[in-house]
Amino acid sequence: MNAATTPVAEVGMSISERGPSPRTVIVGYGFWLFLLSDIILFSALFAAYAVLSGRTADGPSGALLFHRDSVLIETGCLLLSSFTCAMMSLAIEFRRKDWMLLGAGLTLALGAAFLWLELTEFGAMLAHGAGPDRSAFLSAFFALVGMHGLHVSLGLGWLVVMMAQVFTLGWRAMVRDRLACFALFWHALDIVWIGVFTIVYLGAR
Amino acid sequence: MFGRLTWDAFPVHDPIPLFAAGFVLLVLAGVLLLVTVKGWWPTLWRDWITSVDHKRVGVMYVLLALVMLVRGFIDALMMRSQLALAAGHAPGYLPPAHYDQIFSAHGTIMIFFVGMTFMVGLMNFAVPLQIGARDVAFPVLNSVSFWLTAAGVLLVNVSLVVGEFARTGWLAYPPLSELAFSPGVGVDYYLWALQISGVGTLLSGINLTTTILKMRTPGMGYSRMPIFTWTALASNLLIIAAFPILTATLGMLLLDRYLGFHFFTNEAGGNAMMYVNLIWAWGHPEVYILILPAFGIFSEVIATFSGKPLFGYRSMAIATMAICMLSFMVWLHHFFTMGAGADVNGFFGIATTIIAVPTGVKIFNWLFTLYGGTLRFETPLLWAIGFIVTFVVGGASGVLLAIPPADFQLHNSLFLVAHFHNVIIGGVVFGAFAGYTYWFPKAFGFRLHDGLGKAVFWCWFIGFWLAFLPLYALGLMGATRRMQHYPETGWQPFMVVALVGALVILAGIVLTGVQLVVSVRARERLRDANGDPWDGRTLEWATRSPPPAWNFGVLPQVSGLDEFWEAKRCNGGALVAARGEGARPLQVPRPSALGVVLAFFAFVAGFALVWHILWLAGLALSCIVVACLLRAWQTEHEVELNAADIAGRDGARP
């Protein structure tokens, strides 16, 4: 809490009467709201997947198409990248550019590995004629998993930009707020992926 | 090179769109010429287009809504006149393909670009002032939201000239909206326009929610927020929760149309009813997104012009949040005829009728506020009373439609059309005009002409009943909606009365323009000298009119509901400064061209995608990325004000 921008709280005053929050809190709060809206976007895609997952139109089913071992490695990459992302956040707390660079680099590498595995999976499915135009099930699959993959790609781009910002602009509040938002975003993608892994891959029939 | 865009896309042989396009281009050219001749470009660019001041953004939203009201209303007039003519063997003057585009455009424009735009504009303008904030949480994002909405508007209007608009109705149900049955570009225009403006709306919802929850002035706890702020909070929470569903649903339809997916197609296991469920999971909350701020406006107006505090403030806030929750539990009542079975229909029928309870609480609170009040029949109060009368009837016909067996008879009939116009015109449009008249002096420093304002109200009020009572009757006689002609000549007299009603509303719309011109010319006489023209109750009336860019030089300390009213009673209208205020320098956000630049490229990308011009879409998206990156490296976001700027900064009042 920044004392200069927070009015002195009176004893017994209700939290809602304390006056405007500091900038960092406002930025973080707004980004939380965005993440909630993003999760609702995903829940619409999950709902569509739930409705259409059995509609294979005599095409291949999930049990036939998915390779759980490679998806497990994919999941490991993404979960581990959340850990390295948290390490990066700690490095930012201590204003250590070297450790931040390491955390961000590892996050980038793990995220890229996740994407590469995912694209390989997509590529193999397309090669076997199991593309999104094959059946409603595959449409829902490609839209849901692809939307998550799109988010991961955008996250990777964002992280590259943030690394450049740390090195050109330094540790100013603006940059730190953005890094905090990035971390929230990255962890949220993990949560979504847990849903994808459970419902799509483990739940494949 | 130009994808599917060829010269055939231009309506050189079709007199109606050609005339309309020529007229619009002429008006546009006239405006641009005027601005150039008068040398207004620098001011326009600096003070409006790149402005990130929430008041100016709000004003631009409202202006956009008024312009689109004219466009959407012309569509309505064309439909009403077609139906007044096309009885028996008469074909009328609009061929079916054109008529279908008109009702689709009318619905899309009126909901997204009039109702939404108007309400978002009023919330943008009034909410920060009401909660004692200096701006919204993210001022530049606010400008981006507005311009994205404008880009969507532009895309819909371009479809008038280049190509066609959807012929699918305002919700574009598949399988009709799928490529197999709508191969033209109409549905694509619809989809991209709504996707672009939908992003703007979502960002605006996040922005205003953050503003309300995190930026209230010291002392303004939740139980002291003005009721309009409460309804704005509920409405923006609904935007955050509902608009992503719209984005996802329209996204799925886009994937079907562009990449051969099978979400809603008839083949390969697609499920069209899933679209109907998803779109109404957004669509029902949407009607509350529209109506809740209107409820808030009426609450402010009724309390102000009754000269007493709002009756049942707490119950009003609770009812607002109850409606906010319930609005997500009733979507299926839009398609009882889907065949979900008696249990499901029964559940949704009951859930729907339950919404009448908190709404009834509100109606009684308004009536009890009026009761025993010192009423001043200024224009905003007329709108509010007209609303109570009209909305109760619309609500009652809604409860009737909520009963599944009755709905089976009335589904997709003109009775339904009459019902939702009854609540949307009687609620949202009346609320928008009440808010427009109420806050106009705050925005511009002078009141709107009173007599003309009342004339506008009476035109809308009488015109509404003339236009829609016949439709209730016609619906009961079996007339369906979206009907281009009808064999039953006995319906014609009702249709003619409805046309007369529409013409009376037309007079109201023309008078709105006249009122604006007359008021601007008589602005010295209508001047709002002390910032409080209506003897208001809430903080926005404690600022001068128009308020300075930073709203409050010193943030006020709030100690109760209706803070300004109390201050006027006990303190001569002077607000108490919050502790520690006044010592720090004041900063206002710099103007930013980001919004207009992003929206321009978003429009280009949308247009390119409609016509499958892939290189142009890629180029426009790259430009968006570059603009965002340039913005990311900008470090000076605020201007510090010097002493001359803020002379008299403690005096919120002059």
JSON list of C-alpha atoms in Angstrom, two decimals, chain B residues 454-645:
[
{"chain": "B", "resi": 454, "resn": "LYS", "atom": "CA", "xyz": [-42.06, 18.08, -23.42]},
{"chain": "B", "resi": 455, "resn": "ALA", "atom": "CA", "xyz": [-43.27, 17.96, -27.01]},
{"chain": "B", "resi": 456, "resn": "VAL", "atom": "CA", "xyz": [-40.69, 15.25, -27.74]},
{"chain": "B", "resi": 457, "resn": "PHE", "atom": "CA", "xyz": [-41.97, 13.28, -24.76]},
{"chain": "B", "resi": 458, "resn": "TRP", "atom": "CA", "xyz": [-45.63, 13.49, -25.81]},
{"chain": "B", "resi": 459, "resn": "CYS", "atom": "CA", "xyz": [-44.78, 12.48, -29.39]},
{"chain": "B", "resi": 460, "resn": "TRP", "atom": "CA", "xyz": [-42.95, 9.40, -28.18]},
{"chain": "B", "resi": 461, "resn": "PHE", "atom": "CA", "xyz": [-45.56, 8.55, -25.57]},
{"chain": "B", "resi": 462, "resn": "ILE", "atom": "CA", "xyz": [-48.60, 8.86, -27.85]},
{"chain": "B", "resi": 463, "resn": "GLY", "atom": "CA", "xyz": [-46.73, 7.54, -30.87]},
{"chain": "B", "resi": 464, "resn": "PHE", "atom": "CA", "xyz": [-45.59, 4.47, -28.96]},
{"chain": "B", "resi": 465, "resn": "TRP", "atom": "CA", "xyz": [-49.12, 3.50, -27.93]},
{"chain": "B", "resi": 466, "resn": "LEU", "atom": "CA", "xyz": [-50.52, 4.15, -31.40]},
{"chain": "B", "resi": 467, "resn": "ALA", "atom": "CA", "xyz": [-47.79, 2.08, -33.00]},
{"chain": "B", "resi": 468, "resn": "PHE", "atom": "CA", "xyz": [-47.79, -0.90, -30.67]},
{"chain": "B", "resi": 469, "resn": "LEU", "atom": "CA", "xyz": [-51.30, -1.40, -29.27]},
{"chain": "B", "resi": 470, "resn": "PRO", "atom": "CA", "xyz": [-52.45, -2.53, -32.74]},
{"chain": "B", "resi": 471, "resn": "LEU", "atom": "CA", "xyz": [-49.56, -5.00, -32.81]},
{"chain": "B", "resi": 472, "resn": "TYR", "atom": "CA", "xyz": [-50.76, -6.62, -29.57]},
{"chain": "B", "resi": 473, "resn": "ALA", "atom": "CA", "xyz": [-54.16, -7.09, -31.21]},
{"chain": "B", "resi": 474, "resn": "LEU", "atom": "CA", "xyz": [-52.67, -8.31, -34.49]},
{"chain": "B", "resi": 475, "resn": "GLY", "atom": "CA", "xyz": [-50.53, -10.82, -32.63]},
{"chain": "B", "resi": 476, "resn": "LEU", "atom": "CA", "xyz": [-53.58, -12.25, -30.93]},
{"chain": "B", "resi": 477, "resn": "MET", "atom": "CA", "xyz": [-55.23, -12.48, -34.37]},
{"chain": "B", "resi": 478, "resn": "GLY", "atom": "CA", "xyz": [-52.32, -14.57, -35.59]},
{"chain": "B", "resi": 479, "resn": "ALA", "atom": "CA", "xyz": [-50.05, -12.11, -37.40]},
{"chain": "B", "resi": 480, "resn": "THR", "atom": "CA", "xyz": [-46.42, -13.25, -37.22]},
{"chain": "B", "resi": 481, "resn": "ARG", "atom": "CA", "xyz": [-43.31, -11.14, -36.95]},
{"chain": "B", "resi": 482, "resn": "ARG", "atom": "CA", "xyz": [-40.85, -10.64, -39.87]},
{"chain": "B", "resi": 483, "resn": "MET", "atom": "CA", "xyz": [-43.75, -10.90, -42.31]},
{"chain": "B", "resi": 484, "resn": "GLN", "atom": "CA", "xyz": [-43.31, -8.96, -45.54]},
{"chain": "B", "resi": 485, "resn": "HIS", "atom": "CA", "xyz": [-46.94, -9.15, -46.73]},
{"chain": "B", "resi": 486, "resn": "TYR", "atom": "CA", "xyz": [-50.20, -10.76, -45.61]},
{"chain": "B", "resi": 487, "resn": "PRO", "atom": "CA", "xyz": [-53.34, -12.05, -47.29]},
{"chain": "B", "resi": 488, "resn": "GLU", "atom": "CA", "xyz": [-55.73, -10.97, -44.51]},
{"chain": "B", "resi": 489, "resn": "THR", "atom": "CA", "xyz": [-57.06, -7.54, -45.54]},
{"chain": "B", "resi": 490, "resn": "GLY", "atom": "CA", "xyz": [-58.82, -7.23, -42.17]},
{"chain": "B", "resi": 491, "resn": "TRP", "atom": "CA", "xyz": [-55.41, -6.58, -40.59]},
{"chain": "B", "resi": 492, "resn": "GLN", "atom": "CA", "xyz": [-54.73, -3.56, -42.74]},
{"chain": "B", "resi": 493, "resn": "PRO", "atom": "CA", "xyz": [-56.54, -0.93, -40.62]},
{"chain": "B", "resi": 494, "resn": "PHE", "atom": "CA", "xyz": [-54.43, -1.97, -37.60]},
{"chain": "B", "resi": 495, "resn": "MET", "atom": "CA", "xyz": [-51.28, -1.74, -39.70]},
{"chain": "B", "resi": 496, "resn": "VAL", "atom": "CA", "xyz": [-52.26, 1.75, -40.85]},
{"chain": "B", "resi": 497, "resn": "VAL", "atom": "CA", "xyz": [-52.80, 2.88, -37.24]},
{"chain": "B", "resi": 498, "resn": "ALA", "atom": "CA", "xyz": [-49.37, 1.47, -36.38]},
{"chain": "B", "resi": 499, "resn": "LEU", "atom": "CA", "xyz": [-47.88, 3.48, -39.25]},
{"chain": "B", "resi": 500, "resn": "VAL", "atom": "CA", "xyz": [-49.56, 6.62, -37.94]},
{"chain": "B", "resi": 501, "resn": "GLY", "atom": "CA", "xyz": [-48.01, 5.88, -34.54]},
{"chain": "B", "resi": 502, "resn": "ALA", "atom": "CA", "xyz": [-44.59, 5.54, -36.14]},
{"chain": "B", "resi": 503, "resn": "LEU", "atom": "CA", "xyz": [-45.11, 8.90, -37.87]},
{"chain": "B", "resi": 504, "resn": "VAL", "atom": "CA", "xyz": [-45.94, 10.52, -34.52]},
{"chain": "B", "resi": 505, "resn": "ILE", "atom": "CA", "xyz": [-42.68, 9.11, -33.12]},
{"chain": "B", "resi": 506, "resn": "LEU", "atom": "CA", "xyz": [-40.96, 10.50, -36.22]},
{"chain": "B", "resi": 507, "resn": "ALA", "atom": "CA", "xyz": [-42.24, 13.94, -35.20]},
{"chain": "B", "resi": 508, "resn": "GLY", "atom": "CA", "xyz": [-40.66, 13.33, -31.79]},
{"chain": "B", "resi": 509, "resn": "ILE", "atom": "CA", "xyz": [-37.31, 12.47, -33.35]},
{"chain": "B", "resi": 510, "resn": "VAL", "atom": "CA", "xyz": [-37.41, 15.52, -35.63]},
{"chain": "B", "resi": 511, "resn": "LEU", "atom": "CA", "xyz": [-38.28, 17.68, -32.63]},
{"chain": "B", "resi": 512, "resn": "THR", "atom": "CA", "xyz": [-35.26, 16.26, -30.76]},
{"chain": "B", "resi": 513, "resn": "GLY", "atom": "CA", "xyz": [-33.08, 17.73, -33.49]},
{"chain": "B", "resi": 514, "resn": "VAL", "atom": "CA", "xyz": [-35.01, 21.00, -33.45]},
{"chain": "B", "resi": 515, "resn": "GLN", "atom": "CA", "xyz": [-34.70, 21.14, -29.66]},
{"chain": "B", "resi": 516, "resn": "LEU", "atom": "CA", "xyz": [-30.94, 20.75, -29.89]},
{"chain": "B", "resi": 517, "resn": "VAL", "atom": "CA", "xyz": [-30.59, 23.57, -32.43]},
{"chain": "B", "resi": 518, "resn": "VAL", "atom": "CA", "xyz": [-32.97, 25.89, -30.59]},
{"chain": "B", "resi": 519, "resn": "SER", "atom": "CA", "xyz": [-31.26, 25.19, -27.25]},
{"chain": "B", "resi": 520, "resn": "VAL", "atom": "CA", "xyz": [-27.80, 25.88, -28.64]},
{"chain": "B", "resi": 521, "resn": "ARG", "atom": "CA", "xyz": [-28.98, 29.20, -30.08]},
{"chain": "B", "resi": 522, "resn": "ALA", "atom": "CA", "xyz": [-30.73, 30.16, -26.84]},
{"chain": "B", "resi": 523, "resn": "ARG", "atom": "CA", "xyz": [-27.92, 28.90, -24.64]},
{"chain": "B", "resi": 524, "resn": "GLU", "atom": "CA", "xyz": [-27.39, 32.22, -22.87]},
{"chain": "B", "resi": 525, "resn": "ARG", "atom": "CA", "xyz": [-30.99, 32.20, -21.68]},
{"chain": "B", "resi": 526, "resn": "LEU", "atom": "CA", "xyz": [-30.80, 28.53, -20.74]},
{"chain": "B", "resi": 527, "resn": "ARG", "atom": "CA", "xyz": [-27.41, 28.90, -19.01]},
{"chain": "B", "resi": 528, "resn": "ASP", "atom": "CA", "xyz": [-26.85, 26.77, -15.94]},
{"chain": "B", "resi": 529, "resn": "ALA", "atom": "CA", "xyz": [-25.01, 29.29, -13.80]},
{"chain": "B", "resi": 530, "resn": "ASN", "atom": "CA", "xyz": [-24.35, 27.40, -10.59]},
{"chain": "B", "resi": 531, "resn": "GLY", "atom": "CA", "xyz": [-23.96, 23.80, -11.81]},
{"chain": "B", "resi": 532, "resn": "ASP", "atom": "CA", "xyz": [-27.11, 22.64, -10.08]},
{"chain": "B", "resi": 533, "resn": "PRO", "atom": "CA", "xyz": [-30.06, 23.37, -12.40]},
{"chain": "B", "resi": 534, "resn": "TRP", "atom": "CA", "xyz": [-32.46, 20.77, -10.97]},
{"chain": "B", "resi": 535, "resn": "ASP", "atom": "CA", "xyz": [-31.74, 21.17, -7.25]},
{"chain": "B", "resi": 536, "resn": "GLY", "atom": "CA", "xyz": [-29.94, 17.82, -7.39]},
{"chain": "B", "resi": 537, "resn": "ARG", "atom": "CA", "xyz": [-28.98, 15.42, -4.64]},
{"chain": "B", "resi": 538, "resn": "THR", "atom": "CA", "xyz": [-25.82, 13.63, -5.76]},
{"chain": "B", "resi": 539, "resn": "LEU", "atom": "CA", "xyz": [-22.19, 14.70, -6.16]},
{"chain": "B", "resi": 540, "resn": "GLU", "atom": "CA", "xyz": [-22.27, 15.46, -9.88]},
{"chain": "B", "resi": 541, "resn": "TRP", "atom": "CA", "xyz": [-24.37, 18.55, -9.17]},
{"chain": "B", "resi": 542, "resn": "ALA", "atom": "CA", "xyz": [-21.71, 19.88, -6.80]},
{"chain": "B", "resi": 543, "resn": "THR", "atom": "CA", "xyz": [-19.34, 20.49, -9.72]},
{"chain": "B", "resi": 544, "resn": "ARG", "atom": "CA", "xyz": [-19.63, 23.41, -12.08]},
{"chain": "B", "resi": 545, "resn": "SER", "atom": "CA", "xyz": [-21.28, 22.89, -15.48]},
{"chain": "B", "resi": 546, "resn": "PRO", "atom": "CA", "xyz": [-19.48, 21.68, -17.52]},
{"chain": "B", "resi": 547, "resn": "PRO", "atom": "CA", "xyz": [-17.14, 20.21, -14.91]},
{"chain": "B", "resi": 548, "resn": "PRO", "atom": "CA", "xyz": [-13.37, 20.77, -15.24]},
{"chain": "B", "resi": 549, "resn": "ALA", "atom": "CA", "xyz": [-11.40, 17.94, -16.84]},
{"chain": "B", "resi": 550, "resn": "TRP", "atom": "CA", "xyz": [-10.42, 16.66, -13.39]},
{"chain": "B", "resi": 551, "resn": "ASN", "atom": "CA", "xyz": [-14.02, 16.81, -12.03]},
{"chain": "B", "resi": 552, "resn": "PHE", "atom": "CA", "xyz": [-13.10, 17.46, -8.40]},
{"chain": "B", "resi": 553, "resn": "GLY", "atom": "CA", "xyz": [-10.18, 19.70, -7.49]},
{"chain": "B", "resi": 554, "resn": "VAL", "atom": "CA", "xyz": [-10.40, 18.28, -3.99]},
{"chain": "B", "resi": 555, "resn": "LEU", "atom": "CA", "xyz": [-11.97, 14.90, -3.41]},
{"chain": "B", "resi": 556, "resn": "PRO", "atom": "CA", "xyz": [-14.98, 15.29, -1.13]},
{"chain": "B", "resi": 557, "resn": "GLN", "atom": "CA", "xyz": [-15.45, 13.37, 2.10]},
{"chain": "B", "resi": 558, "resn": "VAL", "atom": "CA", "xyz": [-18.82, 11.64, 1.96]},
{"chain": "B", "resi": 559, "resn": "SER", "atom": "CA", "xyz": [-20.71, 10.93, 5.15]},
{"chain": "B", "resi": 560, "resn": "GLY", "atom": "CA", "xyz": [-24.13, 9.84, 3.96]},
{"chain": "B", "resi": 561, "resn": "LEU", "atom": "CA", "xyz": [-26.51, 9.19, 1.12]},
{"chain": "B", "resi": 562, "resn": "ASP", "atom": "CA", "xyz": [-27.40, 12.24, -1.03]},
{"chain": "B", "resi": 563, "resn": "GLU", "atom": "CA", "xyz": [-24.25, 14.00, 0.15]},
{"chain": "B", "resi": 564, "resn": "PHE", "atom": "CA", "xyz": [-24.75, 17.16, -1.91]},
{"chain": "B", "resi": 565, "resn": "TRP", "atom": "CA", "xyz": [-28.35, 17.55, -0.74]},
{"chain": "B", "resi": 566, "resn": "GLU", "atom": "CA", "xyz": [-27.19, 17.37, 2.87]},
{"chain": "B", "resi": 567, "resn": "ALA", "atom": "CA", "xyz": [-24.39, 19.82, 2.12]},
{"chain": "B", "resi": 568, "resn": "LYS", "atom": "CA", "xyz": [-26.90, 22.27, 0.66]},
{"chain": "B", "resi": 569, "resn": "ARG", "atom": "CA", "xyz": [-29.13, 21.94, 3.73]},
{"chain": "B", "resi": 570, "resn": "CYS", "atom": "CA", "xyz": [-26.43, 22.27, 6.39]},
{"chain": "B", "resi": 571, "resn": "ASN", "atom": "CA", "xyz": [-23.46, 23.87, 4.73]},
{"chain": "B", "resi": 572, "resn": "GLY", "atom": "CA", "xyz": [-24.58, 26.16, 1.92]},
{"chain": "B", "resi": 573, "resn": "GLY", "atom": "CA", "xyz": [-23.65, 23.49, -0.61]},
{"chain": "B", "resi": 574, "resn": "ALA", "atom": "CA", "xyz": [-19.95, 23.34, 0.24]},
{"chain": "B", "resi": 575, "resn": "LEU", "atom": "CA", "xyz": [-18.60, 19.80, 0.36]},
{"chain": "B", "resi": 576, "resn": "VAL", "atom": "CA", "xyz": [-16.18, 18.70, 3.07]},
{"chain": "B", "resi": 577, "resn": "ALA", "atom": "CA", "xyz": [-12.72, 17.95, 1.67]},
{"chain": "B", "resi": 578, "resn": "ALA", "atom": "CA", "xyz": [-11.35, 14.49, 2.29]},
{"chain": "B", "resi": 579, "resn": "ARG", "atom": "CA", "xyz": [-8.44, 14.33, 4.70]},
{"chain": "B", "resi": 580, "resn": "GLY", "atom": "CA", "xyz": [-5.02, 14.85, 3.14]},
{"chain": "B", "resi": 581, "resn": "GLU", "atom": "CA", "xyz": [-6.53, 16.31, -0.05]},
{"chain": "B", "resi": 582, "resn": "GLY", "atom": "CA", "xyz": [-5.19, 19.46, -1.65]},
{"chain": "B", "resi": 583, "resn": "ALA", "atom": "CA", "xyz": [-1.55, 18.88, -0.78]},
{"chain": "B", "resi": 584, "resn": "ARG", "atom": "CA", "xyz": [-0.75, 16.81, -3.83]},
{"chain": "B", "resi": 585, "resn": "PRO", "atom": "CA", "xyz": [-0.38, 18.11, -7.39]},
{"chain": "B", "resi": 586, "resn": "LEU", "atom": "CA", "xyz": [-3.22, 17.27, -9.74]},
{"chain": "B", "resi": 587, "resn": "GLN", "atom": "CA", "xyz": [-2.68, 15.18, -12.86]},
{"chain": "B", "resi": 588, "resn": "VAL", "atom": "CA", "xyz": [-4.95, 14.60, -15.82]},
{"chain": "B", "resi": 589, "resn": "PRO", "atom": "CA", "xyz": [-4.41, 11.94, -18.49]},
{"chain": "B", "resi": 590, "resn": "ARG", "atom": "CA", "xyz": [-2.94, 13.09, -21.80]},
{"chain": "B", "resi": 591, "resn": "PRO", "atom": "CA", "xyz": [-5.10, 12.82, -24.91]},
{"chain": "B", "resi": 592, "resn": "SER", "atom": "CA", "xyz": [-4.34, 9.69, -26.90]},
{"chain": "B", "resi": 593, "resn": "ALA", "atom": "CA", "xyz": [-4.91, 8.76, -30.51]},
{"chain": "B", "resi": 594, "resn": "LEU", "atom": "CA", "xyz": [-4.68, 5.06, -29.65]},
{"chain": "B", "resi": 595, "resn": "GLY", "atom": "CA", "xyz": [-8.45, 4.55, -29.65]},
{"chain": "B", "resi": 596, "resn": "VAL", "atom": "CA", "xyz": [-9.16, 6.05, -33.04]},
{"chain": "B", "resi": 597, "resn": "VAL", "atom": "CA", "xyz": [-6.09, 4.38, -34.60]},
{"chain": "B", "resi": 598, "resn": "LEU", "atom": "CA", "xyz": [-6.94, 0.91, -33.27]},
{"chain": "B", "resi": 599, "resn": "ALA", "atom": "CA", "xyz": [-10.56, 1.31, -34.31]},
{"chain": "B", "resi": 600, "resn": "PHE", "atom": "CA", "xyz": [-9.57, 2.41, -37.80]},
{"chain": "B", "resi": 601, "resn": "PHE", "atom": "CA", "xyz": [-7.47, -0.70, -38.33]},
{"chain": "B", "resi": 602, "resn": "ALA", "atom": "CA", "xyz": [-10.10, -2.88, -36.67]},
{"chain": "B", "resi": 603, "resn": "PHE", "atom": "CA", "xyz": [-12.61, -1.53, -39.19]},
{"chain": "B", "resi": 604, "resn": "VAL", "atom": "CA", "xyz": [-10.23, -2.20, -42.07]},
{"chain": "B", "resi": 605, "resn": "ALA", "atom": "CA", "xyz": [-9.58, -5.71, -40.78]},
{"chain": "B", "resi": 606, "resn": "GLY", "atom": "CA", "xyz": [-13.31, -6.36, -40.39]},
{"chain": "B", "resi": 607, "resn": "PHE", "atom": "CA", "xyz": [-14.08, -5.08, -43.90]},
{"chain": "B", "resi": 608, "resn": "ALA", "atom": "CA", "xyz": [-11.23, -7.12, -45.36]},
{"chain": "B", "resi": 609, "resn": "LEU", "atom": "CA", "xyz": [-12.42, -10.27, -43.63]},
{"chain": "B", "resi": 610, "resn": "VAL", "atom": "CA", "xyz": [-16.00, -9.75, -44.82]},
{"chain": "B", "resi": 611, "resn": "TRP", "atom": "CA", "xyz": [-14.72, -9.73, -48.39]},
{"chain": "B", "resi": 612, "resn": "HIS", "atom": "CA", "xyz": [-11.96, -12.33, -47.84]},
{"chain": "B", "resi": 613, "resn": "ILE", "atom": "CA", "xyz": [-9.17, -9.88, -48.68]},
{"chain": "B", "resi": 614, "resn": "LEU", "atom": "CA", "xyz": [-6.62, -11.71, -46.57]},
{"chain": "B", "resi": 615, "resn": "TRP", "atom": "CA", "xyz": [-3.55, -9.57, -47.21]},
{"chain": "B", "resi": 616, "resn": "LEU", "atom": "CA", "xyz": [-5.42, -6.45, -46.11]},
{"chain": "B", "resi": 617, "resn": "ALA", "atom": "CA", "xyz": [-6.71, -8.14, -42.97]},
{"chain": "B", "resi": 618, "resn": "GLY", "atom": "CA", "xyz": [-3.18, -9.28, -42.13]},
{"chain": "B", "resi": 619, "resn": "LEU", "atom": "CA", "xyz": [-1.82, -5.80, -42.76]},
{"chain": "B", "resi": 620, "resn": "ALA", "atom": "CA", "xyz": [-4.47, -4.18, -40.55]},
{"chain": "B", "resi": 621, "resn": "LEU", "atom": "CA", "xyz": [-3.86, -6.64, -37.72]},
{"chain": "B", "resi": 622, "resn": "SER", "atom": "CA", "xyz": [-0.12, -5.98, -37.94]},
{"chain": "B", "resi": 623, "resn": "CYS", "atom": "CA", "xyz": [-0.82, -2.26, -37.71]},
{"chain": "B", "resi": 624, "resn": "ILE", "atom": "CA", "xyz": [-2.87, -2.91, -34.55]},
{"chain": "B", "resi": 625, "resn": "VAL", "atom": "CA", "xyz": [0.07, -4.78, -33.00]},
{"chain": "B", "resi": 626, "resn": "VAL", "atom": "CA", "xyz": [2.49, -2.00, -33.94]},
{"chain": "B", "resi": 627, "resn": "ALA", "atom": "CA", "xyz": [0.19, 0.69, -32.51]},
{"chain": "B", "resi": 628, "resn": "CYS", "atom": "CA", "xyz": [-0.10, -1.25, -29.25]},
{"chain": "B", "resi": 629, "resn": "LEU", "atom": "CA", "xyz": [3.68, -1.66, -29.04]},
{"chain": "B", "resi": 630, "resn": "LEU", "atom": "CA", "xyz": [4.26, 2.03, -29.64]},
{"chain": "B", "resi": 631, "resn": "ARG", "atom": "CA", "xyz": [1.79, 2.77, -26.86]},
{"chain": "B", "resi": 632, "resn": "ALA", "atom": "CA", "xyz": [3.53, 0.28, -24.55]},
{"chain": "B", "resi": 633, "resn": "TRP", "atom": "CA", "xyz": [6.76, 2.28, -24.72]},
{"chain": "B", "resi": 634, "resn": "GLN", "atom": "CA", "xyz": [5.10, 5.60, -24.02]},
{"chain": "B", "resi": 635, "resn": "THR", "atom": "CA", "xyz": [5.96, 6.69, -20.53]},
{"chain": "B", "resi": 636, "resn": "GLU", "atom": "CA", "xyz": [4.30, 10.08, -20.18]},
{"chain": "B", "resi": 637, "resn": "HIS", "atom": "CA", "xyz": [0.64, 9.30, -19.60]},
{"chain": "B", "resi": 638, "resn": "GLU", "atom": "CA", "xyz": [-0.33, 12.30, -17.54]},
{"chain": "B", "resi": 639, "resn": "VAL", "atom": "CA", "xyz": [-0.03, 16.06, -17.57]},
{"chain": "B", "resi": 640, "resn": "GLU", "atom": "CA", "xyz": [0.56, 17.83, -14.29]},
{"chain": "B", "resi": 641, "resn": "LEU", "atom": "CA", "xyz": [-1.64, 20.87, -14.00]},
{"chain": "B", "resi": 642, "resn": "ASN", "atom": "CA", "xyz": [-0.14, 24.21, -13.09]},
{"chain": "B", "resi": 643, "resn": "ALA", "atom": "CA", "xyz": [-1.61, 26.70, -10.68]},
{"chain": "B", "resi": 644, "resn": "ALA", "atom": "CA", "xyz": [-3.41, 28.71, -13.35]},
{"chain": "B", "resi": 645, "resn": "ASP", "atom": "CA", "xyz": [-5.23, 25.62, -14.59]}
]
